[in-house]
Amino acid sequence: MATAFIRLGSRSIVMPVFISILLIFLTFLLSCQPATPAAPPAQLPASSPAAPAQSTPQESQPAAGTSGSSAAWVPDGTITQGEYQKSKSFGDYEINWSADNEFVYIGMKAKTDGWVAMGFGAEQFMKNADIVEGYLSDGKAAIADMFSTGEFGPHPADVQQGGTDDILQFGGKRENGATVIEFKRKLDTGDKFDKPLVKGANKIIWSFGADDQPTNKHVTRGSGEIDL
Ligand code: HEM
């Protein structure tokens, strides 16, 4: 009777117990499997160059205060990397410059199909500003060494006022919607219609027009300083 009960019991109990143990064993085995490696994060392939730490819109504009021009100055209307020691942007107008003990080298660039200009030592508005204005004439660069006699002009050429033309070298061109004019002059020309430039800060005014008629008023103008 007891034997019969055990047999009956072994049939009715042993199978479910065996299946349970099997399941526990399988679960244990599965839990011991090494974890599936996490999917790699979406990223650049390893062969891609590292992204720059910062992407700023100033990539093409050397920061103000950059020193040490490493390329030769060539007044060809193309401002190359390292051609100027320093550079500053005023919106659509950019001025690049270098100086040694005797000369200053300037590259003016503005997003315009017209003239570009700068002036030294303006007093009230444009008054007494020593202005240099560059433009294209029949596709060739032209430049004028001027002096503004009034607050809002006129600014005839120095030679028309009894002075001298002191732009020693210049050149320029229009490309990709921008006009570039480069020029060289002495820091102190000796002409009374030119302001002597000093080492350190020099106040400037700048402007550009919409066309190549140099007597037409600017569409954009402003002021600032450059550190020679
Ligand atoms: C080409 C002939 C030019 C004319 C007819 C002219 C006319 C004027 C007039 C009427 C103003 C006062 C109104 C305004 O602010 O727009 C002015 C302001 C000014 N102009 Fe000219 N301008 C001429 C060229 C230049 C040049 C070549 C420069 C720079 C190199 C220049 C720099 C300035 C500046 C900086 C002001 C603002 C002054 C201030 O508000 O402090 N202008 N101009």
PDB file of C-alpha atoms and ligand atoms in Angstrom:
ATOM      1  CA  MET A   1       0.000   0.000   0.000  1.00  0.00           C
ATOM      2  CA  ALA A   2       2.808   2.361   0.991  1.00  0.00           C
ATOM      3  CA  THR A   3       4.822   1.311  -2.041  1.00  0.00           C
ATOM      4  CA  ALA A   4       1.834   1.939  -4.241  1.00  0.00           C
ATOM      5  CA  PHE A   5       1.440   5.431  -2.776  1.00  0.00           C
ATOM      6  CA  ILE A   6       5.098   6.257  -3.375  1.00  0.00           C
ATOM      7  CA  ARG A   7       4.863   5.050  -6.975  1.00  0.00           C
ATOM      8  CA  LEU A   8       1.668   7.009  -7.447  1.00  0.00           C
ATOM      9  CA  GLY A   9       3.390   9.924  -5.742  1.00  0.00           C
ATOM     10  CA  SER A  10       6.498   9.606  -7.865  1.00  0.00           C
ATOM     11  CA  ARG A  11       4.372   9.755 -10.988  1.00  0.00           C
ATOM     12  CA  SER A  12       2.295  12.730  -9.895  1.00  0.00           C
ATOM     13  CA  ILE A  13       4.991  14.752  -8.057  1.00  0.00           C
ATOM     14  CA  VAL A  14       8.385  13.831  -9.522  1.00  0.00           C
ATOM     15  CA  MET A  15       7.651  15.040 -13.072  1.00  0.00           C
ATOM     16  CA  PRO A  16       6.524  18.595 -12.114  1.00  0.00           C
ATOM     17  CA  VAL A  17       9.420  18.833  -9.629  1.00  0.00           C
ATOM     18  CA  PHE A  18      11.848  17.675 -12.303  1.00  0.00           C
ATOM     19  CA  ILE A  19      10.508  20.208 -14.807  1.00  0.00           C
ATOM     20  CA  SER A  20      10.722  22.994 -12.207  1.00  0.00           C
ATOM     21  CA  ILE A  21      14.339  22.128 -11.375  1.00  0.00           C
ATOM     22  CA  LEU A  22      15.135  22.012 -15.075  1.00  0.00           C
ATOM     23  CA  LEU A  23      13.593  25.451 -15.595  1.00  0.00           C
ATOM     24  CA  ILE A  24      15.498  26.895 -12.601  1.00  0.00           C
ATOM     25  CA  PHE A  25      18.703  25.368 -13.928  1.00  0.00           C
ATOM     26  CA  LEU A  26      18.134  26.808 -17.418  1.00  0.00           C
ATOM     27  CA  THR A  27      17.314  30.226 -15.955  1.00  0.00           C
ATOM     28  CA  PHE A  28      20.497  30.069 -13.903  1.00  0.00           C
ATOM     29  CA  LEU A  29      22.517  29.098 -16.971  1.00  0.00           C
ATOM     30  CA  LEU A  30      21.067  31.984 -18.992  1.00  0.00           C
ATOM     31  CA  SER A  31      21.746  34.473 -16.235  1.00  0.00           C
ATOM     32  CA  CYS A  32      25.395  33.379 -16.219  1.00  0.00           C
ATOM     33  CA  GLN A  33      25.867  34.262 -19.951  1.00  0.00           C
ATOM     34  CA  PRO A  34      28.131  37.261 -20.506  1.00  0.00           C
ATOM     35  CA  ALA A  35      26.048  40.418 -21.010  1.00  0.00           C
ATOM     36  CA  THR A  36      25.463  41.370 -24.629  1.00  0.00           C
ATOM     37  CA  PRO A  37      27.787  44.278 -25.361  1.00  0.00           C
ATOM     38  CA  ALA A  38      25.875  47.558 -25.555  1.00  0.00           C
ATOM     39  CA  ALA A  39      25.365  48.850 -29.051  1.00  0.00           C
ATOM     40  CA  PRO A  40      28.031  51.431 -29.828  1.00  0.00           C
ATOM     41  CA  PRO A  41      26.720  54.999 -29.538  1.00  0.00           C
ATOM     42  CA  ALA A  42      25.963  56.672 -32.806  1.00  0.00           C
ATOM     43  CA  GLN A  43      29.223  58.378 -33.586  1.00  0.00           C
ATOM     44  CA  LEU A  44      31.673  59.206 -36.335  1.00  0.00           C
ATOM     45  CA  PRO A  45      33.576  56.203 -37.653  1.00  0.00           C
ATOM     46  CA  ALA A  46      36.883  55.794 -35.883  1.00  0.00           C
ATOM     47  CA  SER A  47      38.707  56.849 -39.019  1.00  0.00           C
ATOM     48  CA  SER A  48      36.964  60.258 -39.111  1.00  0.00           C
ATOM     49  CA  PRO A  49      39.154  63.147 -38.003  1.00  0.00           C
ATOM     50  CA  ALA A  50      38.263  64.446 -34.564  1.00  0.00           C
ATOM     51  CA  ALA A  51      35.665  67.189 -34.709  1.00  0.00           C
ATOM     52  CA  PRO A  52      37.080  70.623 -33.928  1.00  0.00           C
ATOM     53  CA  ALA A  53      36.594  71.582 -30.303  1.00  0.00           C
ATOM     54  CA  GLN A  54      34.648  74.611 -31.395  1.00  0.00           C
ATOM     55  CA  SER A  55      33.142  75.605 -34.654  1.00  0.00           C
ATOM     56  CA  THR A  56      32.791  79.345 -34.774  1.00  0.00           C
ATOM     57  CA  PRO A  57      31.652  81.493 -37.659  1.00  0.00           C
ATOM     58  CA  GLN A  58      34.949  83.330 -37.400  1.00  0.00           C
ATOM     59  CA  GLU A  59      36.895  80.541 -39.067  1.00  0.00           C
ATOM     60  CA  SER A  60      37.777  82.683 -42.049  1.00  0.00           C
ATOM     61  CA  GLN A  61      38.461  85.748 -39.963  1.00  0.00           C
ATOM     62  CA  PRO A  62      41.713  85.917 -37.985  1.00  0.00           C
ATOM     63  CA  ALA A  63      40.946  87.128 -34.494  1.00  0.00           C
ATOM     64  CA  ALA A  64      41.811  90.664 -33.607  1.00  0.00           C
ATOM     65  CA  GLY A  65      45.211  90.736 -32.042  1.00  0.00           C
ATOM     66  CA  THR A  66      46.695  87.856 -34.019  1.00  0.00           C
ATOM     67  CA  SER A  67      50.318  88.737 -34.480  1.00  0.00           C
ATOM     68  CA  GLY A  68      53.147  87.708 -36.733  1.00  0.00           C
ATOM     69  CA  SER A  69      52.404  87.856 -40.450  1.00  0.00           C
ATOM     70  CA  SER A  70      53.970  84.827 -42.070  1.00  0.00           C
ATOM     71  CA  ALA A  71      53.198  85.412 -45.740  1.00  0.00           C
ATOM     72  CA  ALA A  72      54.541  88.111 -48.026  1.00  0.00           C
ATOM     73  CA  TRP A  73      52.381  91.198 -48.517  1.00  0.00           C
ATOM     74  CA  VAL A  74      51.167  91.282 -52.114  1.00  0.00           C
ATOM     75  CA  PRO A  75      48.656  94.005 -53.081  1.00  0.00           C
ATOM     76  CA  ASP A  76      46.738  91.782 -55.486  1.00  0.00           C
ATOM     77  CA  GLY A  77      43.254  91.955 -54.001  1.00  0.00           C
ATOM     78  CA  THR A  78      43.511  88.571 -52.329  1.00  0.00           C
ATOM     79  CA  ILE A  79      43.988  88.517 -48.589  1.00  0.00           C
ATOM     80  CA  THR A  80      45.848  85.326 -47.892  1.00  0.00           C
ATOM     81  CA  GLN A  81      46.326  83.499 -44.634  1.00  0.00           C
ATOM     82  CA  GLY A  82      49.220  85.082 -42.757  1.00  0.00           C
ATOM     83  CA  GLU A  83      49.544  88.075 -45.109  1.00  0.00           C
ATOM     84  CA  TYR A  84      48.577  90.504 -42.352  1.00  0.00           C
ATOM     85  CA  GLN A  85      49.479  90.591 -38.694  1.00  0.00           C
ATOM     86  CA  LYS A  86      46.029  91.602 -37.496  1.00  0.00           C
ATOM     87  CA  SER A  87      42.426  91.719 -38.556  1.00  0.00           C
ATOM     88  CA  LYS A  88      39.118  93.077 -37.300  1.00  0.00           C
ATOM     89  CA  SER A  89      35.572  92.705 -38.595  1.00  0.00           C
ATOM     90  CA  PHE A  90      32.767  95.214 -38.363  1.00  0.00           C
ATOM     91  CA  GLY A  91      29.864  93.227 -39.803  1.00  0.00           C
ATOM     92  CA  ASP A  92      30.286  93.207 -43.575  1.00  0.00           C
ATOM     93  CA  TYR A  93      33.466  95.278 -43.409  1.00  0.00           C
ATOM     94  CA  GLU A  94      36.818  93.753 -42.522  1.00  0.00           C
ATOM     95  CA  ILE A  95      40.148  95.477 -42.062  1.00  0.00           C
ATOM     96  CA  ASN A  96      43.480  93.658 -42.079  1.00  0.00           C
ATOM     97  CA  TRP A  97      46.739  95.357 -41.214  1.00  0.00           C
ATOM     98  CA  SER A  98      50.435  95.055 -40.471  1.00  0.00           C
ATOM     99  CA  ALA A  99      53.019  97.645 -39.580  1.00  0.00           C
ATOM    100  CA  ASP A 100      56.751  97.856 -39.269  1.00  0.00           C
ATOM    101  CA  ASN A 101      58.750 100.859 -38.076  1.00  0.00           C
ATOM    102  CA  GLU A 102      58.151 102.814 -41.254  1.00  0.00           C
ATOM    103  CA  PHE A 103      55.138 101.542 -43.150  1.00  0.00           C
ATOM    104  CA  VAL A 104      51.585 100.376 -42.644  1.00  0.00           C
ATOM    105  CA  TYR A 105      50.007  97.745 -44.918  1.00  0.00           C
ATOM    106  CA  ILE A 106      46.224  97.641 -45.070  1.00  0.00           C
ATOM    107  CA  GLY A 107      43.721  95.271 -46.649  1.00  0.00           C
ATOM    108  CA  MET A 108      40.107  96.510 -46.705  1.00  0.00           C
ATOM    109  CA  LYS A 109      37.404  94.024 -47.612  1.00  0.00           C
ATOM    110  CA  ALA A 110      33.655  94.602 -47.740  1.00  0.00           C
ATOM    111  CA  LYS A 111      30.712  92.570 -48.960  1.00  0.00           C
ATOM    112  CA  THR A 112      29.734  94.985 -51.685  1.00  0.00           C
ATOM    113  CA  ASP A 113      29.922  95.601 -55.408  1.00  0.00           C
ATOM    114  CA  GLY A 114      31.076  99.136 -54.660  1.00  0.00           C
ATOM    115  CA  TRP A 115      33.857 101.209 -53.131  1.00  0.00           C
ATOM    116  CA  VAL A 116      35.525 100.567 -49.773  1.00  0.00           C
ATOM    117  CA  ALA A 117      37.191 103.162 -47.581  1.00  0.00           C
ATOM    118  CA  MET A 118      38.800 103.940 -44.262  1.00  0.00           C
ATOM    119  CA  GLY A 119      39.863 107.085 -42.529  1.00  0.00           C
ATOM    120  CA  PHE A 120      42.308 107.981 -39.762  1.00  0.00           C
ATOM    121  CA  GLY A 121      41.877 110.609 -37.104  1.00  0.00           C
ATOM    122  CA  ALA A 122      38.317 111.781 -37.769  1.00  0.00           C
ATOM    123  CA  GLU A 123      37.185 114.426 -35.320  1.00  0.00           C
ATOM    124  CA  GLN A 124      33.482 115.311 -35.450  1.00  0.00           C
ATOM    125  CA  PHE A 125      31.825 112.752 -37.800  1.00  0.00           C
ATOM    126  CA  MET A 126      34.124 112.741 -40.876  1.00  0.00           C
ATOM    127  CA  LYS A 127      35.767 116.086 -40.244  1.00  0.00           C
ATOM    128  CA  ASN A 128      39.526 116.202 -40.779  1.00  0.00           C
ATOM    129  CA  ALA A 129      39.633 112.489 -41.514  1.00  0.00           C
ATOM    130  CA  ASP A 130      42.575 111.280 -43.563  1.00  0.00           C
ATOM    131  CA  ILE A 131      40.623 109.059 -45.956  1.00  0.00           C
ATOM    132  CA  VAL A 132      41.712 106.323 -48.353  1.00  0.00           C
ATOM    133  CA  GLU A 133      39.016 105.158 -50.725  1.00  0.00           C
ATOM    134  CA  GLY A 134      39.403 102.310 -53.197  1.00  0.00           C
ATOM    135  CA  TYR A 135      37.135 101.132 -55.980  1.00  0.00           C
ATOM    136  CA  LEU A 136      37.209  99.509 -59.392  1.00  0.00           C
ATOM    137  CA  SER A 137      37.431 101.530 -62.565  1.00  0.00           C
ATOM    138  CA  ASP A 138      36.938  99.540 -65.758  1.00  0.00           C
ATOM    139  CA  GLY A 139      37.624  96.422 -63.704  1.00  0.00           C
ATOM    140  CA  LYS A 140      40.964  97.745 -62.410  1.00  0.00           C
ATOM    141  CA  ALA A 141      41.673  98.864 -58.853  1.00  0.00           C
ATOM    142  CA  ALA A 142      41.827 102.604 -58.269  1.00  0.00           C
ATOM    143  CA  ILE A 143      42.565 104.440 -55.031  1.00  0.00           C
ATOM    144  CA  ALA A 144      42.388 107.981 -53.714  1.00  0.00           C
ATOM    145  CA  ASP A 145      44.291 109.599 -50.856  1.00  0.00           C
ATOM    146  CA  MET A 146      41.767 112.153 -49.544  1.00  0.00           C
ATOM    147  CA  PHE A 147      41.068 114.506 -46.687  1.00  0.00           C
ATOM    148  CA  SER A 148      37.612 115.405 -45.415  1.00  0.00           C
ATOM    149  CA  THR A 149      37.265 119.126 -44.818  1.00  0.00           C
ATOM    150  CA  GLY A 150      33.742 118.985 -43.401  1.00  0.00           C
ATOM    151  CA  GLU A 151      31.760 116.866 -40.964  1.00  0.00           C
ATOM    152  CA  PHE A 152      30.011 115.091 -43.824  1.00  0.00           C
ATOM    153  CA  GLY A 153      32.573 115.766 -46.506  1.00  0.00           C
ATOM    154  CA  PRO A 154      33.512 116.934 -48.957  1.00  0.00           C
ATOM    155  CA  HIS A 155      36.738 114.944 -49.012  1.00  0.00           C
ATOM    156  CA  PRO A 156      38.702 115.940 -52.083  1.00  0.00           C
ATOM    157  CA  ALA A 157      41.987 114.257 -52.926  1.00  0.00           C
ATOM    158  CA  ASP A 158      44.998 115.551 -50.973  1.00  0.00           C
ATOM    159  CA  VAL A 159      46.581 116.657 -54.254  1.00  0.00           C
ATOM    160  CA  GLN A 160      43.532 118.830 -54.960  1.00  0.00           C
ATOM    161  CA  GLN A 161      44.084 120.554 -51.624  1.00  0.00           C
ATOM    162  CA  GLY A 162      47.788 121.210 -52.097  1.00  0.00           C
ATOM    163  CA  GLY A 163      48.962 117.936 -50.521  1.00  0.00           C
ATOM    164  CA  THR A 164      50.570 114.835 -51.929  1.00  0.00           C
ATOM    165  CA  ASP A 165      49.416 111.376 -52.942  1.00  0.00           C
ATOM    166  CA  ASP A 166      51.120 109.094 -50.436  1.00  0.00           C
ATOM    167  CA  ILE A 167      49.779 105.681 -51.401  1.00  0.00           C
ATOM    168  CA  LEU A 168      53.003 103.882 -52.263  1.00  0.00           C
ATOM    169  CA  GLN A 169      51.528 100.655 -53.595  1.00  0.00           C
ATOM    170  CA  PHE A 170      48.014  99.357 -54.015  1.00  0.00           C
ATOM    171  CA  GLY A 171      45.889  96.779 -55.779  1.00  0.00           C
ATOM    172  CA  GLY A 172      42.528  95.136 -55.507  1.00  0.00           C
ATOM    173  CA  LYS A 173      39.739  93.169 -57.047  1.00  0.00           C
ATOM    174  CA  ARG A 174      36.147  92.080 -56.693  1.00  0.00           C
ATOM    175  CA  GLU A 175      35.401  88.443 -56.120  1.00  0.00           C
ATOM    176  CA  ASN A 176      32.499  86.455 -54.698  1.00  0.00           C
ATOM    177  CA  GLY A 177      30.490  89.578 -53.925  1.00  0.00           C
ATOM    178  CA  ALA A 178      33.272  91.342 -52.034  1.00  0.00           C
ATOM    179  CA  THR A 179      35.590  94.204 -52.894  1.00  0.00           C
ATOM    180  CA  VAL A 180      39.160  94.024 -51.632  1.00  0.00           C
ATOM    181  CA  ILE A 181      41.575  96.963 -51.773  1.00  0.00           C
ATOM    182  CA  GLU A 182      45.100  96.670 -50.391  1.00  0.00           C
ATOM    183  CA  PHE A 183      47.548  99.520 -49.954  1.00  0.00           C
ATOM    184  CA  LYS A 184      50.811 100.605 -48.342  1.00  0.00           C
ATOM    185  CA  ARG A 185      51.796 104.001 -46.990  1.00  0.00           C
ATOM    186  CA  LYS A 186      54.268 105.494 -44.562  1.00  0.00           C
ATOM    187  CA  LEU A 187      53.225 105.719 -40.913  1.00  0.00           C
ATOM    188  CA  ASP A 188      54.136 109.397 -41.099  1.00  0.00           C
ATOM    189  CA  THR A 189      53.968 110.688 -44.653  1.00  0.00           C
ATOM    190  CA  GLY A 190      54.865 114.265 -43.814  1.00  0.00           C
ATOM    191  CA  ASP A 191      51.801 115.479 -45.747  1.00  0.00           C
ATOM    192  CA  LYS A 192      49.580 117.793 -43.704  1.00  0.00           C
ATOM    193  CA  PHE A 193      46.538 116.034 -45.211  1.00  0.00           C
ATOM    194  CA  ASP A 194      47.617 112.688 -43.734  1.00  0.00           C
ATOM    195  CA  LYS A 195      47.409 111.853 -40.040  1.00  0.00           C
ATOM    196  CA  PRO A 196      50.662 110.459 -38.612  1.00  0.00           C
ATOM    197  CA  LEU A 197      50.006 106.922 -37.348  1.00  0.00           C
ATOM    198  CA  VAL A 198      51.365 105.792 -34.021  1.00  0.00           C
ATOM    199  CA  LYS A 199      52.420 102.466 -32.571  1.00  0.00           C
ATOM    200  CA  GLY A 200      49.462 101.343 -30.461  1.00  0.00           C
ATOM    201  CA  ALA A 201      45.837 102.362 -30.899  1.00  0.00           C
ATOM    202  CA  ASN A 202      44.765 104.511 -33.865  1.00  0.00           C
ATOM    203  CA  LYS A 203      41.146 105.583 -34.289  1.00  0.00           C
ATOM    204  CA  ILE A 204      39.576 104.777 -37.631  1.00  0.00           C
ATOM    205  CA  ILE A 205      36.346 105.314 -39.498  1.00  0.00           C
ATOM    206  CA  TRP A 206      35.302 102.928 -42.237  1.00  0.00           C
ATOM    207  CA  SER A 207      32.587 102.732 -44.864  1.00  0.00           C
ATOM    208  CA  PHE A 208      31.576 101.174 -48.141  1.00  0.00           C
ATOM    209  CA  GLY A 209      29.317 102.155 -50.988  1.00  0.00           C
ATOM    210  CA  ALA A 210      26.915 100.268 -53.199  1.00  0.00           C
ATOM    211  CA  ASP A 211      28.685 101.132 -56.460  1.00  0.00           C
ATOM    212  CA  ASP A 212      32.033 102.238 -57.822  1.00  0.00           C
ATOM    213  CA  GLN A 213      31.170 105.919 -57.931  1.00  0.00           C
ATOM    214  CA  PRO A 214      33.422 107.189 -55.108  1.00  0.00           C
ATOM    215  CA  THR A 215      31.422 110.383 -54.588  1.00  0.00           C
ATOM    216  CA  ASN A 216      28.212 108.459 -53.908  1.00  0.00           C
ATOM    217  CA  LYS A 217      27.429 108.237 -50.218  1.00  0.00           C
ATOM    218  CA  HIS A 218      28.150 105.069 -48.260  1.00  0.00           C
ATOM    219  CA  VAL A 219      25.491 102.444 -47.550  1.00  0.00           C
ATOM    220  CA  THR A 220      27.236 101.350 -44.356  1.00  0.00           C
ATOM    221  CA  ARG A 221      29.730 103.156 -42.134  1.00  0.00           C
ATOM    222  CA  GLY A 222      31.214 102.966 -38.684  1.00  0.00           C
ATOM    223  CA  SER A 223      34.207 103.574 -36.482  1.00  0.00           C
ATOM    224  CA  GLY A 224      36.686 101.683 -34.346  1.00  0.00           C
ATOM    225  CA  GLU A 225      40.393 101.465 -33.752  1.00  0.00           C
ATOM    226  CA  ILE A 226      43.324  99.446 -34.970  1.00  0.00           C
ATOM    227  CA  ASP A 227      46.365  98.609 -32.912  1.00  0.00           C
ATOM    228  CA  LEU A 228      49.601  98.991 -34.852  1.00  0.00           C
TER     229      LEU A 228
HETATM  230  C1  HEM B   1      31.643 109.396 -50.576  1.00  0.00           C
HETATM  231  C2  HEM B   1      31.064 110.473 -50.125  1.00  0.00           C
HETATM  232  C3  HEM B   1      30.488 110.579 -48.745  1.00  0.00           C
HETATM  233  C4  HEM B   1      29.382 111.254 -48.443  1.00  0.00           C
HETATM  234  C5  HEM B   1      28.501 112.010 -49.412  1.00  0.00           C
HETATM  235  C6  HEM B   1      29.161 111.108 -47.038  1.00  0.00           C
HETATM  236  C7  HEM B   1      28.132 111.650 -46.362  1.00  0.00           C
HETATM  237  C8  HEM B   1      27.827 111.446 -45.048  1.00  0.00           C
HETATM  238  C9  HEM B   1      26.699 111.949 -44.360  1.00  0.00           C
HETATM  239  C10 HEM B   1      25.633 112.842 -44.985  1.00  0.00           C
HETATM  240  C11 HEM B   1      26.757 111.497 -43.099  1.00  0.00           C
HETATM  241  C12 HEM B   1      25.761 111.774 -41.964  1.00  0.00           C
HETATM  242  C13 HEM B   1      24.531 110.943 -42.117  1.00  0.00           C
HETATM  243  C14 HEM B   1      24.795 109.490 -41.854  1.00  0.00           C
HETATM  244  O1  HEM B   1      25.224 109.179 -40.747  1.00  0.00           O
HETATM  245  O2  HEM B   1      24.580 108.699 -42.755  1.00  0.00           O
HETATM  246  C15 HEM B   1      27.934 110.699 -42.984  1.00  0.00           C
HETATM  247  C16 HEM B   1      28.321 110.066 -41.851  1.00  0.00           C
HETATM  248  C17 HEM B   1      29.457 109.325 -41.748  1.00  0.00           C
HETATM  249  N1  HEM B   1      30.379 109.064 -42.727  1.00  0.00           N
HETATM  250 FE1  HEM B   1      30.289 109.730 -44.593  1.00  0.00          FE
HETATM  251  N2  HEM B   1      30.142 110.345 -46.512  1.00  0.00           N
HETATM  252  C18 HEM B   1      30.994 110.004 -47.523  1.00  0.00           C
HETATM  253  C19 HEM B   1      32.144 109.264 -47.421  1.00  0.00           C
HETATM  254  C20 HEM B   1      32.602 108.718 -46.264  1.00  0.00           C
HETATM  255  C21 HEM B   1      33.819 107.959 -46.150  1.00  0.00           C
HETATM  256  C22 HEM B   1      34.799 107.690 -47.305  1.00  0.00           C
HETATM  257  C23 HEM B   1      33.914 107.547 -44.860  1.00  0.00           C
HETATM  258  C24 HEM B   1      34.954 106.713 -44.174  1.00  0.00           C
HETATM  259  C25 HEM B   1      36.121 106.459 -44.624  1.00  0.00           C
HETATM  260  C26 HEM B   1      32.743 108.043 -44.172  1.00  0.00           C
HETATM  261  C27 HEM B   1      32.484 107.830 -42.854  1.00  0.00           C
HETATM  262  C28 HEM B   1      31.359 108.295 -42.214  1.00  0.00           C
HETATM  263  C29 HEM B   1      31.077 108.017 -40.839  1.00  0.00           C
HETATM  264  C30 HEM B   1      31.936 107.169 -39.889  1.00  0.00           C
HETATM  265  C31 HEM B   1      29.883 108.672 -40.545  1.00  0.00           C
HETATM  266  C32 HEM B   1      29.142 108.660 -39.243  1.00  0.00           C
HETATM  267  C33 HEM B   1      29.671 109.691 -38.308  1.00  0.00           C
HETATM  268  C34 HEM B   1      29.010 109.539 -36.966  1.00  0.00           C
HETATM  269  O3  HEM B   1      27.782 109.381 -36.931  1.00  0.00           O
HETATM  270  O4  HEM B   1      29.734 109.602 -35.993  1.00  0.00           O
HETATM  271  N3  HEM B   1      31.991 108.743 -45.060  1.00  0.00           N
HETATM  272  N4  HEM B   1      28.577 110.678 -44.178  1.00  0.00           N
END
